[in-house]
PDB file of C-alpha atoms in Angstrom:
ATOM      1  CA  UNK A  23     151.601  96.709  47.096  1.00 89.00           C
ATOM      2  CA  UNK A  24     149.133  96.777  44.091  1.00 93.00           C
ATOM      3  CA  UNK A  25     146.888  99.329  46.153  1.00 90.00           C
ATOM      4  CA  UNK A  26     149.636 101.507  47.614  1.00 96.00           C
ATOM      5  CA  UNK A  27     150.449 102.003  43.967  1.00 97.00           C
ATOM      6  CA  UNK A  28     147.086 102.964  43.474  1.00 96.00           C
ATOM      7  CA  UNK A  29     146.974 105.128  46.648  1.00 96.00           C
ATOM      8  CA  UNK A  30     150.055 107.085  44.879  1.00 98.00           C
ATOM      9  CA  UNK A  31     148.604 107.541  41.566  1.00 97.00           C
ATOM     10  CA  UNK A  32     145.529 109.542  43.597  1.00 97.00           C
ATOM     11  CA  UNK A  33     148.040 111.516  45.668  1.00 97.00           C
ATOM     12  CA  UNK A  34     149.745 112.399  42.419  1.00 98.00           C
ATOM     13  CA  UNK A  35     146.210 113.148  40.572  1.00 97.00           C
ATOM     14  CA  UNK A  36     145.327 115.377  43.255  1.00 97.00           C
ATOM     15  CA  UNK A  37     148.547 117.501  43.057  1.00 97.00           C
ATOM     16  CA  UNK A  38     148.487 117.599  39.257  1.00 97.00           C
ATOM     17  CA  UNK A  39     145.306 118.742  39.326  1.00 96.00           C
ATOM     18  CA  UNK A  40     145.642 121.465  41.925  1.00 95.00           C
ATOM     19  CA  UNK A  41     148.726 122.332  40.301  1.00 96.00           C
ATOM     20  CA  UNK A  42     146.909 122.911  36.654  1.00 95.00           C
ATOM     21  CA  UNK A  43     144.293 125.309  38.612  1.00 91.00           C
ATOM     22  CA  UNK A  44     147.223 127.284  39.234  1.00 93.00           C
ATOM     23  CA  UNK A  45     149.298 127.149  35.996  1.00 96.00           C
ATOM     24  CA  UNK A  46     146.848 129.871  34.280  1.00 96.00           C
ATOM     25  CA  UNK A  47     146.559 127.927  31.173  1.00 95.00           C
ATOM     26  CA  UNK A  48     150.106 126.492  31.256  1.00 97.00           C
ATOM     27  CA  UNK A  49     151.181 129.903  30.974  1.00 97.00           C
ATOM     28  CA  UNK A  50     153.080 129.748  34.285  1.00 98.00           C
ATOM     29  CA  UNK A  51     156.202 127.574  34.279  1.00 98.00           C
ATOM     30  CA  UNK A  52     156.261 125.663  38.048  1.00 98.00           C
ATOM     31  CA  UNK A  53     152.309 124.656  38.099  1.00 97.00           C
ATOM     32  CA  UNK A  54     152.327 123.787  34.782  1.00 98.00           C
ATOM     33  CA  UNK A  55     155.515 121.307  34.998  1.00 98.00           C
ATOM     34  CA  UNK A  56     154.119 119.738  38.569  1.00 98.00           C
ATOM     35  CA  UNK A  57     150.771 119.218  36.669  1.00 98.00           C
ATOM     36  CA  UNK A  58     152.148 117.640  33.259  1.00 98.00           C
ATOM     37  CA  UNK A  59     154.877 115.809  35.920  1.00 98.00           C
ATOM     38  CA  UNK A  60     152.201 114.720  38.102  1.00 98.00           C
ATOM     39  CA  UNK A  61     149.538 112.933  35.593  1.00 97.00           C
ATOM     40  CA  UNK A  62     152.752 111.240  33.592  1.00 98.00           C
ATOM     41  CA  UNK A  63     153.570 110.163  36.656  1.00 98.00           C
ATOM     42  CA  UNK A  64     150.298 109.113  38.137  1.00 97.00           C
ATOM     43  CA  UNK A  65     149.457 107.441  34.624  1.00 97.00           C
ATOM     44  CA  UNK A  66     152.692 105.122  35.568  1.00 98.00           C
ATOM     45  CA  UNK A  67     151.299 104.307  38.339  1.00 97.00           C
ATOM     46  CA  UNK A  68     148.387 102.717  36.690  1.00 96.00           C
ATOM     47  CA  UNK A  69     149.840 101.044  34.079  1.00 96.00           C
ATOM     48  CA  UNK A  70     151.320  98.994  36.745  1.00 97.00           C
ATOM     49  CA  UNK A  71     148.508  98.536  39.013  1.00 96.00           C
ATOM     50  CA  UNK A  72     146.533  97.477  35.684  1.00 95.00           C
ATOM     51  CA  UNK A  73     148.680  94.656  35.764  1.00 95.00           C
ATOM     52  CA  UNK A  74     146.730  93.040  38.359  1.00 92.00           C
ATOM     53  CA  UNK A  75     143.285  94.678  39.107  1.00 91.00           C
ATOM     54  CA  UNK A  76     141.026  95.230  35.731  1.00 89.00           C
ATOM     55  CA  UNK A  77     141.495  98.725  34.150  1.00 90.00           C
ATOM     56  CA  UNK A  78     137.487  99.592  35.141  1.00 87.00           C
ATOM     57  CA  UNK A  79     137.718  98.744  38.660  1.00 88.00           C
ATOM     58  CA  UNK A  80     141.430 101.119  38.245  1.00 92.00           C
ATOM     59  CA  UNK A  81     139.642 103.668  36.630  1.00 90.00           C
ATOM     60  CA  UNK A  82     136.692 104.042  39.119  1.00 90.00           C
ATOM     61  CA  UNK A  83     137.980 104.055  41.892  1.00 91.00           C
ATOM     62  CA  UNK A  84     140.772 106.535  40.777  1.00 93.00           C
ATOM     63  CA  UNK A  85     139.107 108.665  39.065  1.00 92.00           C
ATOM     64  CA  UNK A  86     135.727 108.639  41.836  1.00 93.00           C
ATOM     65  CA  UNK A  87     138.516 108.823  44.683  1.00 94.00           C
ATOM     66  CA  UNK A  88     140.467 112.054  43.008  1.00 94.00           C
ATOM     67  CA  UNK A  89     137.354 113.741  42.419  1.00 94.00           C
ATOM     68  CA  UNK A  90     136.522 113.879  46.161  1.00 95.00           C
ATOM     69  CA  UNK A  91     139.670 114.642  46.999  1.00 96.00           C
ATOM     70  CA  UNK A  92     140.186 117.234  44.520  1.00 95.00           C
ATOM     71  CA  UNK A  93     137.080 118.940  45.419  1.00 95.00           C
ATOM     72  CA  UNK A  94     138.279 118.718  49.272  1.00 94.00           C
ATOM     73  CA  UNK A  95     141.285 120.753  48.112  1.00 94.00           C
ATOM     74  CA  UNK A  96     139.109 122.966  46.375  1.00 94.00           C
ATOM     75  CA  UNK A  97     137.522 124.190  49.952  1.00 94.00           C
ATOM     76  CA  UNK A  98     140.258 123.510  51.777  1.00 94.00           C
ATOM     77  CA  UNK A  99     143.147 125.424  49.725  1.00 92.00           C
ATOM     78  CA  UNK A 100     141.363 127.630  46.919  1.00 91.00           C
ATOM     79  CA  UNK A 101     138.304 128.414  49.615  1.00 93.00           C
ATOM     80  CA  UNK A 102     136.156 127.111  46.735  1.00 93.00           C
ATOM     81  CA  UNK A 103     132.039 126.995  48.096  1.00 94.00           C
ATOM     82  CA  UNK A 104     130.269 123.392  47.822  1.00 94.00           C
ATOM     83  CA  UNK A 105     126.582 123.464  47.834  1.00 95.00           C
ATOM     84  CA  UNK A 106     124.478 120.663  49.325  1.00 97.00           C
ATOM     85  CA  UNK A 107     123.651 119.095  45.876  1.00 96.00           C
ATOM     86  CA  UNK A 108     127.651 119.116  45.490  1.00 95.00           C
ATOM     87  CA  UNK A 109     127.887 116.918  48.596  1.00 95.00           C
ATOM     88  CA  UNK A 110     125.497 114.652  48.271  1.00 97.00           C
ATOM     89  CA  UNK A 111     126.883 114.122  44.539  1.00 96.00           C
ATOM     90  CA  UNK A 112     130.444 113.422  46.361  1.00 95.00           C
ATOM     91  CA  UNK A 113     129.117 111.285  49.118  1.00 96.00           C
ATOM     92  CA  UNK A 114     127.484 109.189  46.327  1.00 96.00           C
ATOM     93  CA  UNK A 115     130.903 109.047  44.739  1.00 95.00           C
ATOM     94  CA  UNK A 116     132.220 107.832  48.285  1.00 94.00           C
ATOM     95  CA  UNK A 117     129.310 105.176  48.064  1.00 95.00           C
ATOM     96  CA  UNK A 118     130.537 104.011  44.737  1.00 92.00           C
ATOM     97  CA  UNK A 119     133.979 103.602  45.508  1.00 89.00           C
ATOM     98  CA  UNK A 120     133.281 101.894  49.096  1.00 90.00           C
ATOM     99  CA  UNK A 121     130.669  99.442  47.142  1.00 91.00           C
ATOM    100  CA  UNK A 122     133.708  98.274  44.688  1.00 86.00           C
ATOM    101  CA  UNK A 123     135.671  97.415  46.860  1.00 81.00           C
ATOM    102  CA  UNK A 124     134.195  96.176  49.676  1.00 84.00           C
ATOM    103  CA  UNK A 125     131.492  94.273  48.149  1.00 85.00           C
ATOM    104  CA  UNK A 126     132.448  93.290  44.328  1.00 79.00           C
ATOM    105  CA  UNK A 127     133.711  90.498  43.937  1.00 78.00           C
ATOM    106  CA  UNK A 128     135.900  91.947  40.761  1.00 74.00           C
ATOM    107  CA  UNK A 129     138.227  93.098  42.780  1.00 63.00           C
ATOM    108  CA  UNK A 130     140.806  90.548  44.090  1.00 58.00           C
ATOM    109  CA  UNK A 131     141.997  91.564  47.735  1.00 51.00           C
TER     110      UNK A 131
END
């Protein structure tokens, strides 16, 4: 349950974020309230998941997994370029996350 929490809280990053590249600065009413919506909700997310896994091993691997899924919508939805430093940058991101938690033992599975 802890992770599928977690899983949420990226979903929910993601569509906050994608929503504040739209909101022009909070200047347009529906992005803006999906983003602000979106972190307070993702944020709840993680204050529950925190509960169980430390808030480093939270952190990383939300904030390393929204990255590279943010910058996935980027191409994908705002047709946003990515250059090959870019992806090797995101694959080591990828690396990062996999590492934690398939191979440290901080994380309890």
């Amino acid at each position: 349950m802890t992770y599928a929490l977690l899983l949420i809280a990226i979903v929910a990053e993601v569509i906050a974020t994608s929503a504040l590249a739209k909101s022009n600065g909070f200047t347009i009413l529906v992005p803006s309230l999906v983003s602000a919506l979106g972190y307070a909700f993702a944020f709840y997310l993680l204050s529950l998941v925190t509960k169980t896994v430390p808030v480093g091993i939270v952190y990383a691997v939300w904030s390393g997994a929204g990255i590279v899924l943010v910058a996935l919508a980027g191409w994908l939805i705002f047709g946003q370029k990515m250059d090959l430093p870019a992806l090797i940058g995101l694959a080591l991101i990828i690396a990062g996350v996999l590492t934690i938690n398939l191979l440290s033992k901080t994380v309890s599975h």
